[in-house]
mmCIF file of C-alpha atoms in Angstrom:
data_model
loop_
_atom_site.group_PDB
_atom_site.id
_atom_site.type_symbol
_atom_site.label_atom_id
_atom_site.label_comp_id
_atom_site.label_asym_id
_atom_site.label_seq_id
_atom_site.Cartn_x
_atom_site.Cartn_y
_atom_site.Cartn_z
ATOM 1 C CA UNK A 1 23.563 159.476 -58.522
ATOM 2 C CA UNK A 2 23.339 162.884 -56.763
ATOM 3 C CA UNK A 3 24.502 166.141 -58.429
ATOM 4 C CA UNK A 4 25.540 164.258 -61.583
ATOM 5 C CA UNK A 5 27.803 166.180 -63.975
ATOM 6 C CA UNK A 6 29.077 165.182 -67.471
ATOM 7 C CA UNK A 7 31.042 166.443 -70.289
ATOM 8 C CA UNK A 8 29.456 166.092 -73.825
ATOM 9 C CA UNK A 9 32.071 165.496 -76.579
ATOM 10 C CA UNK A 10 31.955 164.797 -80.294
ATOM 11 C CA UNK A 11 34.342 164.002 -83.052
ATOM 12 C CA UNK A 12 34.770 167.043 -85.301
ATOM 13 C CA UNK A 13 36.817 168.098 -88.290
ATOM 14 C CA UNK A 14 36.564 164.841 -89.976
ATOM 15 C CA UNK A 15 36.609 165.913 -93.460
ATOM 16 C CA UNK A 16 39.504 166.420 -96.148
ATOM 17 C CA UNK A 17 39.742 169.017 -98.712
ATOM 18 C CA UNK A 18 36.440 169.645 -100.287
ATOM 19 C CA UNK A 19 35.007 166.494 -98.570
ATOM 20 C CA UNK A 20 33.084 167.234 -95.227
ATOM 21 C CA UNK A 21 31.571 164.668 -92.858
ATOM 22 C CA UNK A 22 30.756 166.478 -89.659
ATOM 23 C CA UNK A 23 28.467 169.545 -89.172
ATOM 24 C CA UNK A 24 31.050 171.308 -87.120
ATOM 25 C CA UNK A 25 29.505 174.654 -86.348
ATOM 26 C CA UNK A 26 26.119 172.925 -85.368
ATOM 27 C CA UNK A 27 27.827 170.582 -83.017
ATOM 28 C CA UNK A 28 29.929 173.224 -81.496
ATOM 29 C CA UNK A 29 26.829 174.909 -80.248
ATOM 30 C CA UNK A 30 25.883 171.913 -78.289
ATOM 31 C CA UNK A 31 29.023 170.074 -77.111
ATOM 32 C CA UNK A 32 31.506 171.179 -74.418
ATOM 33 C CA UNK A 33 34.551 169.299 -75.810
ATOM 34 C CA UNK A 34 35.454 168.806 -79.239
ATOM 35 C CA UNK A 35 37.750 165.838 -80.423
ATOM 36 C CA UNK A 36 39.410 167.409 -83.534
ATOM 37 C CA UNK A 37 41.001 165.140 -86.228
ATOM 38 C CA UNK A 38 44.658 165.967 -86.688
ATOM 39 C CA UNK A 39 45.129 164.943 -90.264
ATOM 40 C CA UNK A 40 46.037 161.105 -89.794
ATOM 41 C CA UNK A 41 42.500 159.591 -90.056
ATOM 42 C CA UNK A 42 40.739 162.877 -91.327
ATOM 43 C CA UNK A 43 41.208 166.414 -91.266
ATOM 44 C CA UNK A 44 43.598 168.789 -93.006
ATOM 45 C CA UNK A 45 45.309 172.104 -91.804
ATOM 46 C CA UNK A 46 42.394 174.289 -93.007
ATOM 47 C CA UNK A 47 39.734 172.268 -91.468
ATOM 48 C CA UNK A 48 41.792 172.127 -88.261
ATOM 49 C CA UNK A 49 42.309 175.840 -88.182
ATOM 50 C CA UNK A 50 38.493 176.646 -88.902
ATOM 51 C CA UNK A 51 37.283 174.088 -86.230
ATOM 52 C CA UNK A 52 39.776 175.574 -83.525
ATOM 53 C CA UNK A 53 38.556 179.189 -84.374
ATOM 54 C CA UNK A 54 34.833 178.117 -83.940
ATOM 55 C CA UNK A 55 35.550 176.242 -80.742
ATOM 56 C CA UNK A 56 37.420 179.076 -79.422
ATOM 57 C CA UNK A 57 34.664 181.536 -80.132
ATOM 58 C CA UNK A 58 32.128 179.256 -78.335
ATOM 59 C CA UNK A 59 34.417 178.374 -75.398
ATOM 60 C CA UNK A 60 34.422 174.752 -76.349
ATOM 61 C CA UNK A 61 37.389 172.805 -75.184
ATOM 62 C CA UNK A 62 39.822 171.689 -77.920
ATOM 63 C CA UNK A 63 41.001 167.943 -77.980
ATOM 64 C CA UNK A 64 43.467 166.445 -80.244
ATOM 65 C CA UNK A 65 41.930 163.256 -81.751
ATOM 66 C CA UNK A 66 45.048 161.173 -82.631
ATOM 67 C CA UNK A 67 44.937 158.162 -84.947
ATOM 68 C CA UNK A 68 47.002 155.697 -86.871
ATOM 69 C CA UNK A 69 48.208 157.211 -90.090
ATOM 70 C CA UNK A 70 45.210 155.752 -92.154
ATOM 71 C CA UNK A 71 43.248 158.272 -94.199
ATOM 72 C CA UNK A 72 41.888 155.642 -96.629
ATOM 73 C CA UNK A 73 40.620 153.539 -93.823
ATOM 74 C CA UNK A 74 39.221 156.411 -91.655
ATOM 75 C CA UNK A 75 41.621 155.320 -89.020
ATOM 76 C CA UNK A 76 39.631 152.273 -88.274
ATOM 77 C CA UNK A 77 41.854 149.597 -89.592
ATOM 78 C CA UNK A 78 44.168 147.652 -87.368
ATOM 79 C CA UNK A 79 47.825 148.462 -87.881
ATOM 80 C CA UNK A 80 51.085 147.507 -86.318
ATOM 81 C CA UNK A 81 53.171 150.587 -85.946
ATOM 82 C CA UNK A 82 56.508 150.541 -83.984
ATOM 83 C CA UNK A 83 56.120 152.024 -80.475
ATOM 84 C CA UNK A 84 58.623 154.688 -80.878
ATOM 85 C CA UNK A 85 57.401 155.826 -84.331
ATOM 86 C CA UNK A 86 53.713 155.765 -82.938
ATOM 87 C CA UNK A 87 54.882 158.067 -79.975
ATOM 88 C CA UNK A 88 56.395 160.485 -82.556
ATOM 89 C CA UNK A 89 53.252 160.481 -84.731
ATOM 90 C CA UNK A 90 51.152 161.114 -81.622
ATOM 91 C CA UNK A 91 53.286 164.059 -80.560
ATOM 92 C CA UNK A 92 53.295 165.433 -84.229
ATOM 93 C CA UNK A 93 49.438 165.383 -84.366
ATOM 94 C CA UNK A 94 49.104 167.198 -80.946
ATOM 95 C CA UNK A 95 51.713 169.670 -82.023
ATOM 96 C CA UNK A 96 50.055 170.379 -85.318
ATOM 97 C CA UNK A 97 46.573 170.906 -83.653
ATOM 98 C CA UNK A 98 48.302 173.166 -80.950
ATOM 99 C CA UNK A 99 49.350 175.844 -83.543
ATOM 100 C CA UNK A 100 45.835 176.232 -84.744
ATOM 101 C CA UNK A 101 44.350 176.264 -81.211
ATOM 102 C CA UNK A 102 46.953 178.879 -80.128
ATOM 103 C CA UNK A 103 46.174 180.945 -83.303
ATOM 104 C CA UNK A 104 42.548 180.963 -82.205
ATOM 105 C CA UNK A 105 43.351 182.122 -78.704
ATOM 106 C CA UNK A 106 42.679 178.704 -77.262
ATOM 107 C CA UNK A 107 44.828 175.538 -76.545
ATOM 108 C CA UNK A 108 44.715 171.749 -76.718
ATOM 109 C CA UNK A 109 43.046 170.716 -73.552
ATOM 110 C CA UNK A 110 43.376 166.930 -73.811
ATOM 111 C CA UNK A 111 44.215 163.959 -75.952
ATOM 112 C CA UNK A 112 41.703 161.262 -77.275
ATOM 113 C CA UNK A 113 42.660 158.425 -79.429
ATOM 114 C CA UNK A 114 40.462 157.481 -82.434
ATOM 115 C CA UNK A 115 39.080 154.384 -84.058
ATOM 116 C CA UNK A 116 41.279 151.370 -84.201
ATOM 117 C CA UNK A 117 44.036 153.013 -81.945
ATOM 118 C CA UNK A 118 41.223 153.777 -79.374
ATOM 119 C CA UNK A 119 40.221 150.076 -79.335
ATOM 120 C CA UNK A 120 43.818 148.816 -79.288
ATOM 121 C CA UNK A 121 44.999 150.783 -76.260
ATOM 122 C CA UNK A 122 42.129 149.216 -74.127
ATOM 123 C CA UNK A 123 44.134 146.022 -73.889
ATOM 124 C CA UNK A 124 47.615 146.574 -75.511
ATOM 125 C CA UNK A 125 50.161 147.817 -73.084
ATOM 126 C CA UNK A 126 52.969 148.438 -75.550
ATOM 127 C CA UNK A 127 50.660 150.514 -77.745
ATOM 128 C CA UNK A 128 49.037 152.333 -74.823
ATOM 129 C CA UNK A 129 52.765 153.182 -73.516
ATOM 130 C CA UNK A 130 53.511 154.582 -77.005
ATOM 131 C CA UNK A 131 50.439 156.869 -76.954
ATOM 132 C CA UNK A 132 51.193 158.123 -73.592
ATOM 133 C CA UNK A 133 55.017 158.681 -74.606
ATOM 134 C CA UNK A 134 53.647 160.818 -77.498
ATOM 135 C CA UNK A 135 51.495 162.925 -75.183
ATOM 136 C CA UNK A 136 54.421 163.360 -72.803
ATOM 137 C CA UNK A 137 56.656 164.276 -75.958
ATOM 138 C CA UNK A 138 54.135 167.110 -76.781
ATOM 139 C CA UNK A 139 54.129 168.402 -73.376
ATOM 140 C CA UNK A 140 56.775 171.080 -74.308
ATOM 141 C CA UNK A 141 54.219 172.874 -76.503
ATOM 142 C CA UNK A 142 51.323 172.531 -74.231
ATOM 143 C CA UNK A 143 50.332 173.999 -70.903
ATOM 144 C CA UNK A 144 51.429 171.167 -68.703
ATOM 145 C CA UNK A 145 50.408 167.515 -68.639
ATOM 146 C CA UNK A 146 47.517 166.988 -71.092
ATOM 147 C CA UNK A 147 44.534 164.792 -69.816
ATOM 148 C CA UNK A 148 44.018 161.636 -71.656
ATOM 149 C CA UNK A 149 40.479 160.647 -72.598
ATOM 150 C CA UNK A 150 39.751 156.927 -72.996
ATOM 151 C CA UNK A 151 37.574 153.808 -71.946
ATOM 152 C CA UNK A 152 37.334 153.097 -68.251
ATOM 153 C CA UNK A 153 39.715 150.510 -66.925
ATOM 154 C CA UNK A 154 41.631 150.591 -70.124
ATOM 155 C CA UNK A 155 45.358 149.945 -70.243
ATOM 156 C CA UNK A 156 45.642 153.668 -71.789
ATOM 157 C CA UNK A 157 44.094 155.381 -68.718
ATOM 158 C CA UNK A 158 46.343 153.053 -66.441
ATOM 159 C CA UNK A 159 49.556 153.915 -67.963
ATOM 160 C CA UNK A 160 48.806 157.556 -68.347
ATOM 161 C CA UNK A 161 47.871 157.677 -64.539
ATOM 162 C CA UNK A 162 51.028 155.816 -63.749
ATOM 163 C CA UNK A 163 53.228 158.550 -65.230
ATOM 164 C CA UNK A 164 51.262 161.316 -63.598
ATOM 165 C CA UNK A 165 48.896 162.427 -66.520
ATOM 166 C CA UNK A 166 45.312 163.340 -65.640
ATOM 167 C CA UNK A 167 42.819 160.637 -67.014
ATOM 168 C CA UNK A 168 39.223 161.076 -67.832
ATOM 169 C CA UNK A 169 36.969 158.042 -68.563
ATOM 170 C CA UNK A 170 34.607 158.202 -71.334
ATOM 171 C CA UNK A 171 31.193 156.473 -72.239
ATOM 172 C CA UNK A 172 29.413 156.260 -75.583
ATOM 173 C CA UNK A 173 25.702 156.901 -75.959
ATOM 174 C CA UNK A 174 25.486 155.520 -79.454
ATOM 175 C CA UNK A 175 27.783 152.312 -79.181
ATOM 176 C CA UNK A 176 26.771 148.913 -78.037
ATOM 177 C CA UNK A 177 28.714 147.498 -75.019
ATOM 178 C CA UNK A 178 29.831 144.093 -74.105
ATOM 179 C CA UNK A 179 29.166 142.472 -70.739
ATOM 180 C CA UNK A 180 33.066 143.272 -70.038
ATOM 181 C CA UNK A 181 32.359 147.012 -70.366
ATOM 182 C CA UNK A 182 34.124 147.312 -73.766
ATOM 183 C CA UNK A 183 32.696 148.529 -77.071
ATOM 184 C CA UNK A 184 31.081 145.838 -79.403
ATOM 185 C CA UNK A 185 33.462 145.795 -82.500
ATOM 186 C CA UNK A 186 31.959 147.892 -85.452
ATOM 187 C CA UNK A 187 32.137 144.939 -87.784
ATOM 188 C CA UNK A 188 29.641 143.180 -85.643
ATOM 189 C CA UNK A 189 25.780 143.806 -86.141
ATOM 190 C CA UNK A 190 24.397 146.286 -83.666
ATOM 191 C CA UNK A 191 27.615 147.865 -82.724
ATOM 192 C CA UNK A 192 26.291 151.425 -83.427
ATOM 193 C CA UNK A 193 23.020 152.381 -81.812
ATOM 194 C CA UNK A 194 21.000 154.238 -84.484
ATOM 195 C CA UNK A 195 17.607 154.634 -82.706
ATOM 196 C CA UNK A 196 17.488 158.394 -81.339
ATOM 197 C CA UNK A 197 15.260 157.445 -78.332
ATOM 198 C CA UNK A 198 17.576 154.503 -77.329
ATOM 199 C CA UNK A 199 20.592 156.835 -77.716
ATOM 200 C CA UNK A 200 18.981 159.435 -75.348
ATOM 201 C CA UNK A 201 17.835 156.679 -72.865
ATOM 202 C CA UNK A 202 21.437 155.282 -72.668
ATOM 203 C CA UNK A 203 22.936 158.906 -72.355
ATOM 204 C CA UNK A 204 20.881 159.627 -69.270
ATOM 205 C CA UNK A 205 21.552 156.209 -67.713
ATOM 206 C CA UNK A 206 25.317 156.487 -68.245
ATOM 207 C CA UNK A 207 25.341 160.196 -66.955
ATOM 208 C CA UNK A 208 23.065 159.858 -64.107
ATOM 209 C CA UNK A 209 23.392 156.259 -63.019
ATOM 210 C CA UNK A 210 26.702 155.099 -64.339
ATOM 211 C CA UNK A 211 25.208 152.100 -66.226
ATOM 212 C CA UNK A 212 24.120 150.961 -69.506
ATOM 213 C CA UNK A 213 22.382 147.772 -70.854
ATOM 214 C CA UNK A 214 25.010 145.583 -72.730
ATOM 215 C CA UNK A 215 24.271 143.957 -75.990
ATOM 216 C CA UNK A 216 23.223 140.673 -74.267
ATOM 217 C CA UNK A 217 20.709 142.653 -72.013
ATOM 218 C CA UNK A 218 22.904 142.544 -68.991
ATOM 219 C CA UNK A 219 23.525 145.824 -67.006
ATOM 220 C CA UNK A 220 26.942 146.945 -67.155
ATOM 221 C CA UNK A 221 28.530 149.582 -64.656
ATOM 222 C CA UNK A 222 30.336 152.353 -66.569
ATOM 223 C CA UNK A 223 31.508 155.245 -64.618
ATOM 224 C CA UNK A 224 32.590 158.229 -66.976
ATOM 225 C CA UNK A 225 33.055 161.922 -66.772
ATOM 226 C CA UNK A 226 32.651 162.471 -70.506
ATOM 227 C CA UNK A 227 29.886 161.154 -72.795
ATOM 228 C CA UNK A 228 30.570 161.019 -76.584
ATOM 229 C CA UNK A 229 27.991 161.390 -79.343
ATOM 230 C CA UNK A 230 29.562 160.621 -82.817
ATOM 231 C CA UNK A 231 29.618 163.476 -85.150
ATOM 232 C CA UNK A 232 29.634 161.289 -88.376
ATOM 233 C CA UNK A 233 26.106 159.857 -87.808
ATOM 234 C CA UNK A 234 23.088 161.283 -89.902
ATOM 235 C CA UNK A 235 21.323 164.174 -87.741
ATOM 236 C CA UNK A 236 24.062 164.228 -85.190
ATOM 237 C CA UNK A 237 23.692 167.863 -84.202
ATOM 238 C CA UNK A 238 20.078 167.503 -83.701
ATOM 239 C CA UNK A 239 20.596 164.362 -81.719
ATOM 240 C CA UNK A 240 23.280 165.937 -79.524
ATOM 241 C CA UNK A 241 20.781 168.767 -78.665
ATOM 242 C CA UNK A 242 18.090 166.271 -77.680
ATOM 243 C CA UNK A 243 20.654 164.383 -75.541
ATOM 244 C CA UNK A 244 21.583 167.567 -73.820
ATOM 245 C CA UNK A 245 18.071 168.647 -73.179
ATOM 246 C CA UNK A 246 17.262 165.076 -71.741
ATOM 247 C CA UNK A 247 20.465 165.289 -69.423
ATOM 248 C CA UNK A 248 19.026 168.633 -68.093
ATOM 249 C CA UNK A 249 15.627 167.391 -67.382
ATOM 250 C CA UNK A 250 17.095 164.330 -65.622
ATOM 251 C CA UNK A 251 19.179 166.786 -63.345
ATOM 252 C CA UNK A 252 22.531 166.163 -64.939
ATOM 253 C CA UNK A 253 24.779 169.253 -65.241
ATOM 254 C CA UNK A 254 26.549 169.371 -68.575
ATOM 255 C CA UNK A 255 30.187 171.005 -68.427
ATOM 256 C CA UNK A 256 33.667 170.355 -69.574
ATOM 257 C CA UNK A 257 36.036 168.326 -67.571
ATOM 258 C CA UNK A 258 38.795 170.609 -68.034
#
């Protein structure tokens, strides 16, 4: 793939009170986009403020990582939320993060669902429409339509594009794929790729060639503009640095999509 370019994102601010999960400061020295937890699956006001300030200092784009209201389950439990209520909760999370982004001299630049919600809106029209409605409701406090980050060919991106929102396809260097191009559910063995060398190889293949080996060994085409390295894995910052170095060596330019 000639002149390949990719955004590098990570989930940040995933702590609560005295409990911390992600090494936010270290990751913000590597990534170009930060998916900041907005308090529903993780995060709290002080954490959101701190991460926004650090991101603004480093020129890292701030994204609202919105979720089902599920602190106990880290947003990874399936939930049935009425569409209008879900839309309000999405708008609420974006608006809360925008306060701290603005205070830091920056802004919310995009929206990415988290966990169970991310997987649900791959194929669920109703929930995808609710998320998009929430993004639109938050538009009054944002600078124009917010880009939506999600899985390629998902219902979420189709619905967002249908109402005129910018869409950004995302790939995962450290998650296993099915032959259909979807993520292997976390409850299944091998859903998360732990071997650093495998993560690096997959990252380069996704960014440069637009392809990755599925769990059954078949090659799957995955066209993405942003690449996620999860911030809650051990040694995430060091791995992210290695991924970025490997991308540069492979001739892939790393820059934000907004």
